[in-house]
């Protein structure tokens, strides 16, 4: 299973999400984001016909990310919400396939992780 983790500001739009996802070059089986952001991402997940995983703050903070954003560290305790959400939702032993990509408008990020189970 490939999970696209999404990090974003409240001003992000479907175009922001679409652009960030396209920049990863992948085709995910599911989307994931921080638990408190899931409601904002849900319409985009429905548009794509993909399940959405809401990741708890504790699970985000437990993930080792390749990218580091000072803002993300301060706000969420992780270097990249997109990478951490993807890894957490893909499950134990997941690997990062694509580090975070940033949308052109800089409102959204996306990273891909692959889990061990299909």
mmCIF file of N, CA and C in Angstrom:
data_model
loop_
_atom_site.group_PDB
_atom_site.id
_atom_site.type_symbol
_atom_site.label_atom_id
_atom_site.label_comp_id
_atom_site.label_asym_id
_atom_site.label_seq_id
_atom_site.Cartn_x
_atom_site.Cartn_y
_atom_site.Cartn_z
ATOM 1 N N UNK A 1 0.829 -1.183 0.000
ATOM 2 C CA UNK A 1 0.000 0.000 0.000
ATOM 3 C C UNK A 1 0.872 1.245 0.000
ATOM 4 N N UNK A 2 0.550 2.175 -0.865
ATOM 5 C CA UNK A 2 1.259 3.448 -0.931
ATOM 6 C C UNK A 2 0.347 4.533 -0.379
ATOM 7 N N UNK A 3 0.877 5.281 0.588
ATOM 8 C CA UNK A 3 0.114 6.346 1.231
ATOM 9 C C UNK A 3 0.753 7.684 0.904
ATOM 10 N N UNK A 4 -0.079 8.637 0.506
ATOM 11 C CA UNK A 4 0.368 10.009 0.295
ATOM 12 C C UNK A 4 0.027 10.807 1.541
ATOM 13 N N UNK A 5 1.054 11.240 2.249
ATOM 14 C CA UNK A 5 0.858 12.093 3.413
ATOM 15 C C UNK A 5 0.787 13.539 2.969
ATOM 16 N N UNK A 6 -0.135 14.282 3.543
ATOM 17 C CA UNK A 6 -0.328 15.683 3.168
ATOM 18 C C UNK A 6 -0.173 16.579 4.394
ATOM 19 N N UNK A 7 0.609 17.631 4.208
ATOM 20 C CA UNK A 7 0.696 18.700 5.190
ATOM 21 C C UNK A 7 0.247 19.970 4.487
ATOM 22 N N UNK A 8 -0.413 20.874 5.192
ATOM 23 C CA UNK A 8 -0.933 22.047 4.501
ATOM 24 C C UNK A 8 -1.397 23.117 5.477
ATOM 25 N N UNK A 9 -1.528 24.330 4.953
ATOM 26 C CA UNK A 9 -2.085 25.432 5.725
ATOM 27 C C UNK A 9 -3.597 25.433 5.554
ATOM 28 N N UNK A 10 -4.274 26.180 6.383
ATOM 29 C CA UNK A 10 -5.732 26.262 6.272
ATOM 30 C C UNK A 10 -6.156 26.957 4.983
ATOM 31 N N UNK A 11 -5.253 27.677 4.342
ATOM 32 C CA UNK A 11 -5.570 28.359 3.077
ATOM 33 C C UNK A 11 -5.381 27.464 1.853
ATOM 34 N N UNK A 12 -4.931 26.231 2.045
ATOM 35 C CA UNK A 12 -4.706 25.315 0.918
ATOM 36 C C UNK A 12 -6.023 24.981 0.229
ATOM 37 N N UNK A 13 -5.942 24.794 -1.074
ATOM 38 C CA UNK A 13 -7.112 24.462 -1.893
ATOM 39 C C UNK A 13 -6.909 23.079 -2.517
ATOM 40 N N UNK A 14 -7.932 22.596 -3.203
ATOM 41 C CA UNK A 14 -7.789 21.331 -3.925
ATOM 42 C C UNK A 14 -6.668 21.437 -4.947
ATOM 43 N N UNK A 15 -6.508 22.599 -5.557
ATOM 44 C CA UNK A 15 -5.418 22.796 -6.523
ATOM 45 C C UNK A 15 -4.065 22.661 -5.825
ATOM 46 N N UNK A 16 -3.944 23.156 -4.600
ATOM 47 C CA UNK A 16 -2.708 23.016 -3.828
ATOM 48 C C UNK A 16 -2.408 21.544 -3.570
ATOM 49 N N UNK A 17 -3.439 20.806 -3.126
ATOM 50 C CA UNK A 17 -3.273 19.375 -2.845
ATOM 51 C C UNK A 17 -2.887 18.618 -4.115
ATOM 52 N N UNK A 18 -3.605 18.895 -5.183
ATOM 53 C CA UNK A 18 -3.373 18.207 -6.458
ATOM 54 C C UNK A 18 -1.945 18.448 -6.949
ATOM 55 N N UNK A 19 -1.489 19.696 -6.851
ATOM 56 C CA UNK A 19 -0.145 20.049 -7.300
ATOM 57 C C UNK A 19 0.920 19.348 -6.465
ATOM 58 N N UNK A 20 0.776 19.382 -5.151
ATOM 59 C CA UNK A 20 1.757 18.722 -4.280
ATOM 60 C C UNK A 20 1.811 17.220 -4.562
ATOM 61 N N UNK A 21 0.642 16.598 -4.727
ATOM 62 C CA UNK A 21 0.585 15.170 -5.034
ATOM 63 C C UNK A 21 1.229 14.879 -6.379
ATOM 64 N N UNK A 22 0.920 15.674 -7.382
ATOM 65 C CA UNK A 22 1.490 15.463 -8.723
ATOM 66 C C UNK A 22 3.002 15.558 -8.705
ATOM 67 N N UNK A 23 3.539 16.426 -7.885
ATOM 68 C CA UNK A 23 4.995 16.605 -7.815
ATOM 69 C C UNK A 23 5.719 15.383 -7.246
ATOM 70 N N UNK A 24 5.002 14.497 -6.546
ATOM 71 C CA UNK A 24 5.630 13.270 -6.046
ATOM 72 C C UNK A 24 5.771 12.239 -7.158
ATOM 73 N N UNK A 25 4.937 12.365 -8.197
ATOM 74 C CA UNK A 25 4.979 11.410 -9.297
ATOM 75 C C UNK A 25 4.348 10.067 -8.984
ATOM 76 N N UNK A 26 3.662 9.962 -7.855
ATOM 77 C CA UNK A 26 3.105 8.677 -7.458
ATOM 78 C C UNK A 26 1.603 8.584 -7.596
ATOM 79 N N UNK A 27 1.115 7.357 -7.449
ATOM 80 C CA UNK A 27 -0.318 7.076 -7.476
ATOM 81 C C UNK A 27 -0.656 6.340 -6.179
ATOM 82 N N UNK A 28 -1.091 7.071 -5.157
ATOM 83 C CA UNK A 28 -1.324 6.448 -3.852
ATOM 84 C C UNK A 28 -2.602 5.616 -3.782
ATOM 85 N N UNK A 29 -2.607 4.748 -2.790
ATOM 86 C CA UNK A 29 -3.789 3.948 -2.477
ATOM 87 C C UNK A 29 -4.635 4.605 -1.386
ATOM 88 N N UNK A 30 -4.037 5.581 -0.692
ATOM 89 C CA UNK A 30 -4.718 6.269 0.411
ATOM 90 C C UNK A 30 -4.029 7.605 0.663
ATOM 91 N N UNK A 31 -4.749 8.493 1.354
ATOM 92 C CA UNK A 31 -4.189 9.761 1.806
ATOM 93 C C UNK A 31 -4.116 9.746 3.325
ATOM 94 N N UNK A 32 -3.237 10.583 3.877
ATOM 95 C CA UNK A 32 -3.125 10.712 5.330
ATOM 96 C C UNK A 32 -2.723 12.138 5.669
ATOM 97 N N UNK A 33 -3.167 12.580 6.837
ATOM 98 C CA UNK A 33 -2.776 13.894 7.337
ATOM 99 C C UNK A 33 -2.946 13.913 8.849
ATOM 100 N N UNK A 34 -2.571 15.021 9.447
ATOM 101 C CA UNK A 34 -2.742 15.201 10.884
ATOM 102 C C UNK A 34 -4.230 15.130 11.231
ATOM 103 N N UNK A 35 -4.515 14.551 12.368
ATOM 104 C CA UNK A 35 -5.887 14.322 12.809
ATOM 105 C C UNK A 35 -6.743 15.589 12.754
ATOM 106 N N UNK A 36 -6.202 16.702 13.200
ATOM 107 C CA UNK A 36 -6.986 17.930 13.241
ATOM 108 C C UNK A 36 -7.152 18.599 11.883
ATOM 109 N N UNK A 37 -6.495 18.072 10.845
ATOM 110 C CA UNK A 37 -6.608 18.613 9.493
ATOM 111 C C UNK A 37 -7.445 17.715 8.576
ATOM 112 N N UNK A 38 -7.854 16.571 9.069
ATOM 113 C CA UNK A 38 -8.536 15.577 8.230
ATOM 114 C C UNK A 38 -9.823 16.110 7.608
ATOM 115 N N UNK A 39 -10.586 16.897 8.350
ATOM 116 C CA UNK A 39 -11.842 17.421 7.799
ATOM 117 C C UNK A 39 -11.603 18.295 6.575
ATOM 118 N N UNK A 40 -10.500 19.044 6.577
ATOM 119 C CA UNK A 40 -10.210 19.908 5.431
ATOM 120 C C UNK A 40 -9.774 19.092 4.212
ATOM 121 N N UNK A 41 -9.095 17.966 4.430
ATOM 122 C CA UNK A 41 -8.608 17.137 3.328
ATOM 123 C C UNK A 41 -9.660 16.142 2.826
ATOM 124 N N UNK A 42 -10.670 15.862 3.631
ATOM 125 C CA UNK A 42 -11.662 14.840 3.291
ATOM 126 C C UNK A 42 -12.330 15.041 1.931
ATOM 127 N N UNK A 43 -12.738 16.253 1.564
ATOM 128 C CA UNK A 43 -13.367 16.416 0.241
ATOM 129 C C UNK A 43 -12.414 16.059 -0.909
ATOM 130 N N UNK A 44 -11.145 16.345 -0.751
ATOM 131 C CA UNK A 44 -10.170 15.994 -1.782
ATOM 132 C C UNK A 44 -10.010 14.477 -1.862
ATOM 133 N N UNK A 45 -9.968 13.806 -0.714
ATOM 134 C CA UNK A 45 -9.874 12.343 -0.692
ATOM 135 C C UNK A 45 -11.091 11.727 -1.393
ATOM 136 N N UNK A 46 -12.267 12.269 -1.115
ATOM 137 C CA UNK A 46 -13.491 11.761 -1.771
ATOM 138 C C UNK A 46 -13.419 11.994 -3.276
ATOM 139 N N UNK A 47 -12.923 13.160 -3.682
ATOM 140 C CA UNK A 47 -12.782 13.472 -5.110
ATOM 141 C C UNK A 47 -11.900 12.440 -5.810
ATOM 142 N N UNK A 48 -10.848 11.998 -5.120
ATOM 143 C CA UNK A 48 -9.932 11.005 -5.692
ATOM 144 C C UNK A 48 -10.417 9.572 -5.488
ATOM 145 N N UNK A 49 -11.435 9.389 -4.656
ATOM 146 C CA UNK A 49 -11.925 8.048 -4.351
ATOM 147 C C UNK A 49 -10.964 7.257 -3.483
ATOM 148 N N UNK A 50 -10.235 7.954 -2.598
ATOM 149 C CA UNK A 50 -9.243 7.307 -1.745
ATOM 150 C C UNK A 50 -9.631 7.396 -0.276
ATOM 151 N N UNK A 51 -9.293 6.369 0.499
ATOM 152 C CA UNK A 51 -9.517 6.456 1.944
ATOM 153 C C UNK A 51 -8.572 7.502 2.545
ATOM 154 N N UNK A 52 -8.990 8.086 3.658
ATOM 155 C CA UNK A 52 -8.205 9.097 4.353
ATOM 156 C C UNK A 52 -7.907 8.624 5.764
ATOM 157 N N UNK A 53 -6.638 8.654 6.134
ATOM 158 C CA UNK A 53 -6.202 8.283 7.483
ATOM 159 C C UNK A 53 -5.888 9.546 8.262
ATOM 160 N N UNK A 54 -6.494 9.701 9.429
ATOM 161 C CA UNK A 54 -6.233 10.819 10.327
ATOM 162 C C UNK A 54 -5.213 10.344 11.361
ATOM 163 N N UNK A 55 -4.047 10.960 11.369
ATOM 164 C CA UNK A 55 -2.933 10.505 12.205
ATOM 165 C C UNK A 55 -2.853 11.348 13.479
ATOM 166 N N UNK A 56 -2.766 10.671 14.612
ATOM 167 C CA UNK A 56 -2.722 11.363 15.907
ATOM 168 C C UNK A 56 -1.418 12.149 16.065
ATOM 169 N N UNK A 57 -1.436 13.174 16.907
ATOM 170 C CA UNK A 57 -0.208 13.941 17.155
ATOM 171 C C UNK A 57 0.934 13.059 17.662
ATOM 172 N N UNK A 58 0.597 12.075 18.492
ATOM 173 C CA UNK A 58 1.624 11.180 19.029
ATOM 174 C C UNK A 58 2.272 10.349 17.924
ATOM 175 N N UNK A 59 1.458 9.834 17.005
ATOM 176 C CA UNK A 59 1.993 9.035 15.901
ATOM 177 C C UNK A 59 2.819 9.897 14.943
ATOM 178 N N UNK A 60 2.411 11.146 14.721
ATOM 179 C CA UNK A 60 3.215 12.044 13.882
ATOM 180 C C UNK A 60 4.594 12.251 14.497
ATOM 181 N N UNK A 61 4.622 12.534 15.787
ATOM 182 C CA UNK A 61 5.877 12.847 16.476
ATOM 183 C C UNK A 61 6.819 11.652 16.548
ATOM 184 N N UNK A 62 6.300 10.438 16.451
ATOM 185 C CA UNK A 62 7.136 9.225 16.535
ATOM 186 C C UNK A 62 7.895 8.908 15.250
ATOM 187 N N UNK A 63 7.538 9.534 14.145
ATOM 188 C CA UNK A 63 8.120 9.183 12.848
ATOM 189 C C UNK A 63 9.436 9.923 12.598
ATOM 190 N N UNK A 64 10.387 9.214 12.020
ATOM 191 C CA UNK A 64 11.662 9.819 11.610
ATOM 192 C C UNK A 64 11.492 10.308 10.173
ATOM 193 N N UNK A 65 11.633 11.603 9.967
ATOM 194 C CA UNK A 65 11.438 12.188 8.647
ATOM 195 C C UNK A 65 12.768 12.559 8.003
ATOM 196 N N UNK A 66 12.783 12.605 6.677
ATOM 197 C CA UNK A 66 13.983 13.027 5.950
ATOM 198 C C UNK A 66 14.087 14.539 5.896
ATOM 199 N N UNK A 67 12.950 15.208 5.769
ATOM 200 C CA UNK A 67 12.916 16.661 5.661
ATOM 201 C C UNK A 67 12.705 17.277 7.030
ATOM 202 N N UNK A 68 13.159 18.513 7.168
ATOM 203 C CA UNK A 68 12.936 19.215 8.423
ATOM 204 C C UNK A 68 12.483 20.639 8.153
ATOM 205 N N UNK A 69 11.318 20.943 8.648
ATOM 206 C CA UNK A 69 10.760 22.293 8.596
ATOM 207 C C UNK A 69 10.725 22.817 10.025
ATOM 208 N N UNK A 70 11.332 23.963 10.255
ATOM 209 C CA UNK A 70 11.331 24.554 11.595
ATOM 210 C C UNK A 70 9.902 24.799 12.074
ATOM 211 N N UNK A 71 9.049 25.256 11.170
ATOM 212 C CA UNK A 71 7.652 25.521 11.528
ATOM 213 C C UNK A 71 6.947 24.227 11.926
ATOM 214 N N UNK A 72 7.183 23.161 11.194
ATOM 215 C CA UNK A 72 6.571 21.870 11.503
ATOM 216 C C UNK A 72 7.074 21.336 12.845
ATOM 217 N N UNK A 73 8.356 21.496 13.090
ATOM 218 C CA UNK A 73 8.904 21.053 14.378
ATOM 219 C C UNK A 73 8.249 21.784 15.536
ATOM 220 N N UNK A 74 8.100 23.101 15.402
ATOM 221 C CA UNK A 74 7.483 23.892 16.471
ATOM 222 C C UNK A 74 6.006 23.523 16.663
ATOM 223 N N UNK A 75 5.289 23.419 15.572
ATOM 224 C CA UNK A 75 3.844 23.207 15.650
ATOM 225 C C UNK A 75 3.442 21.764 15.912
ATOM 226 N N UNK A 76 4.209 20.821 15.360
ATOM 227 C CA UNK A 76 3.765 19.419 15.364
ATOM 228 C C UNK A 76 4.742 18.429 15.982
ATOM 229 N N UNK A 77 5.957 18.871 16.278
ATOM 230 C CA UNK A 77 6.936 17.952 16.861
ATOM 231 C C UNK A 77 7.514 16.971 15.868
ATOM 232 N N UNK A 78 7.408 17.283 14.581
ATOM 233 C CA UNK A 78 7.973 16.443 13.529
ATOM 234 C C UNK A 78 8.580 17.327 12.450
ATOM 235 N N UNK A 79 9.561 16.812 11.762
ATOM 236 C CA UNK A 79 10.227 17.588 10.716
ATOM 237 C C UNK A 79 9.370 17.829 9.501
ATOM 238 N N UNK A 80 8.418 16.932 9.227
ATOM 239 C CA UNK A 80 7.534 17.063 8.069
ATOM 240 C C UNK A 80 6.226 16.345 8.356
ATOM 241 N N UNK A 81 5.144 17.090 8.381
ATOM 242 C CA UNK A 81 3.832 16.483 8.596
ATOM 243 C C UNK A 81 3.520 15.516 7.464
ATOM 244 N N UNK A 82 3.829 15.896 6.226
ATOM 245 C CA UNK A 82 3.537 15.033 5.079
ATOM 246 C C UNK A 82 4.256 13.694 5.205
ATOM 247 N N UNK A 83 5.551 13.734 5.484
ATOM 248 C CA UNK A 83 6.323 12.490 5.608
ATOM 249 C C UNK A 83 5.856 11.675 6.803
ATOM 250 N N UNK A 84 5.674 12.321 7.947
ATOM 251 C CA UNK A 84 5.259 11.604 9.156
ATOM 252 C C UNK A 84 3.883 10.974 8.986
ATOM 253 N N UNK A 85 2.950 11.699 8.374
ATOM 254 C CA UNK A 85 1.600 11.149 8.167
ATOM 255 C C UNK A 85 1.647 9.949 7.229
ATOM 256 N N UNK A 86 2.425 10.063 6.156
ATOM 257 C CA UNK A 86 2.538 8.952 5.200
ATOM 258 C C UNK A 86 3.119 7.716 5.881
ATOM 259 N N UNK A 87 4.194 7.900 6.626
ATOM 260 C CA UNK A 87 4.849 6.772 7.299
ATOM 261 C C UNK A 87 3.938 6.142 8.347
ATOM 262 N N UNK A 88 3.289 6.969 9.146
ATOM 263 C CA UNK A 88 2.421 6.443 10.204
ATOM 264 C C UNK A 88 1.254 5.660 9.614
ATOM 265 N N UNK A 89 0.631 6.207 8.587
ATOM 266 C CA UNK A 89 -0.534 5.548 7.997
ATOM 267 C C UNK A 89 -0.161 4.281 7.223
ATOM 268 N N UNK A 90 1.054 4.238 6.677
ATOM 269 C CA UNK A 90 1.486 3.057 5.923
ATOM 270 C C UNK A 90 1.831 1.891 6.852
ATOM 271 N N UNK A 91 2.010 2.174 8.131
ATOM 272 C CA UNK A 91 2.199 1.106 9.111
ATOM 273 C C UNK A 91 3.642 0.827 9.476
ATOM 274 N N UNK A 92 3.788 -0.051 10.438
ATOM 275 C CA UNK A 92 5.100 -0.422 10.961
ATOM 276 C C UNK A 92 6.006 -0.942 9.846
ATOM 277 N N UNK A 93 7.222 -0.440 9.807
ATOM 278 C CA UNK A 93 8.171 -0.871 8.790
ATOM 279 C C UNK A 93 8.036 -0.158 7.460
ATOM 280 N N UNK A 94 7.170 0.843 7.385
ATOM 281 C CA UNK A 94 6.982 1.586 6.134
ATOM 282 C C UNK A 94 8.253 2.339 5.762
ATOM 283 N N UNK A 95 8.425 2.542 4.467
ATOM 284 C CA UNK A 95 9.577 3.299 3.975
ATOM 285 C C UNK A 95 9.097 4.479 3.142
ATOM 286 N N UNK A 96 9.856 5.538 3.201
ATOM 287 C CA UNK A 96 9.535 6.730 2.435
ATOM 288 C C UNK A 96 9.969 6.525 0.991
ATOM 289 N N UNK A 97 9.038 6.670 0.063
ATOM 290 C CA UNK A 97 9.335 6.540 -1.365
ATOM 291 C C UNK A 97 9.727 7.872 -1.967
ATOM 292 N N UNK A 98 9.106 8.934 -1.476
ATOM 293 C CA UNK A 98 9.377 10.276 -1.988
ATOM 294 C C UNK A 98 9.274 11.256 -0.833
ATOM 295 N N UNK A 99 10.365 11.974 -0.543
ATOM 296 C CA UNK A 99 10.281 12.982 0.508
ATOM 297 C C UNK A 99 9.302 14.076 0.098
ATOM 298 N N UNK A 100 8.998 14.952 1.007
ATOM 299 C CA UNK A 100 7.948 15.940 0.752
ATOM 300 C C UNK A 100 8.222 16.795 -0.469
ATOM 301 N N UNK A 101 7.169 17.012 -1.213
ATOM 302 C CA UNK A 101 7.153 17.933 -2.343
ATOM 303 C C UNK A 101 6.268 19.094 -1.925
ATOM 304 N N UNK A 102 6.594 20.271 -2.390
ATOM 305 C CA UNK A 102 5.850 21.469 -2.013
ATOM 306 C C UNK A 102 5.075 21.977 -3.224
ATOM 307 N N UNK A 103 3.812 22.303 -3.016
ATOM 308 C CA UNK A 103 2.995 22.851 -4.093
ATOM 309 C C UNK A 103 3.557 24.201 -4.541
ATOM 310 N N UNK A 104 3.259 24.561 -5.763
ATOM 311 C CA UNK A 104 3.738 25.821 -6.318
ATOM 312 C C UNK A 104 3.323 27.016 -5.466
ATOM 313 N N UNK A 105 2.111 26.973 -4.917
ATOM 314 C CA UNK A 105 1.645 28.086 -4.091
ATOM 315 C C UNK A 105 2.162 28.019 -2.654
ATOM 316 N N UNK A 106 2.934 26.963 -2.343
ATOM 317 C CA UNK A 106 3.565 26.751 -1.041
ATOM 318 C C UNK A 106 2.550 26.559 0.097
ATOM 319 N N UNK A 107 1.354 26.136 -0.256
ATOM 320 C CA UNK A 107 0.289 25.924 0.734
ATOM 321 C C UNK A 107 0.161 24.467 1.172
ATOM 322 N N UNK A 108 0.753 23.537 0.399
ATOM 323 C CA UNK A 108 0.609 22.112 0.710
ATOM 324 C C UNK A 108 1.904 21.368 0.418
ATOM 325 N N UNK A 109 2.105 20.294 1.176
ATOM 326 C CA UNK A 109 3.219 19.390 0.925
ATOM 327 C C UNK A 109 2.668 17.979 0.828
ATOM 328 N N UNK A 110 3.400 17.121 0.138
ATOM 329 C CA UNK A 110 2.975 15.734 -0.014
ATOM 330 C C UNK A 110 4.208 14.842 -0.037
ATOM 331 N N UNK A 111 4.120 13.686 0.612
ATOM 332 C CA UNK A 111 5.194 12.695 0.607
ATOM 333 C C UNK A 111 4.560 11.314 0.458
ATOM 334 N N UNK A 112 5.291 10.392 -0.130
ATOM 335 C CA UNK A 112 4.785 9.032 -0.322
ATOM 336 C C UNK A 112 5.546 8.035 0.537
ATOM 337 N N UNK A 113 4.816 7.110 1.123
ATOM 338 C CA UNK A 113 5.413 6.017 1.892
ATOM 339 C C UNK A 113 4.755 4.719 1.460
ATOM 340 N N UNK A 114 5.554 3.657 1.502
ATOM 341 C CA UNK A 114 5.032 2.345 1.171
ATOM 342 C C UNK A 114 5.065 1.457 2.382
ATOM 343 N N UNK A 115 3.915 0.826 2.632
ATOM 344 C CA UNK A 115 3.814 -0.096 3.754
ATOM 345 C C UNK A 115 4.152 -1.503 3.303
ATOM 346 N N UNK A 116 4.338 -2.371 4.277
ATOM 347 C CA UNK A 116 4.686 -3.763 3.976
ATOM 348 C C UNK A 116 3.486 -4.577 3.534
ATOM 349 N N UNK A 117 2.285 -4.127 3.888
ATOM 350 C CA UNK A 117 1.094 -4.880 3.502
ATOM 351 C C UNK A 117 0.429 -4.218 2.290
ATOM 352 N N UNK A 118 -0.167 -5.013 1.416
ATOM 353 C CA UNK A 118 -0.819 -4.443 0.222
ATOM 354 C C UNK A 118 -2.055 -3.648 0.564
#
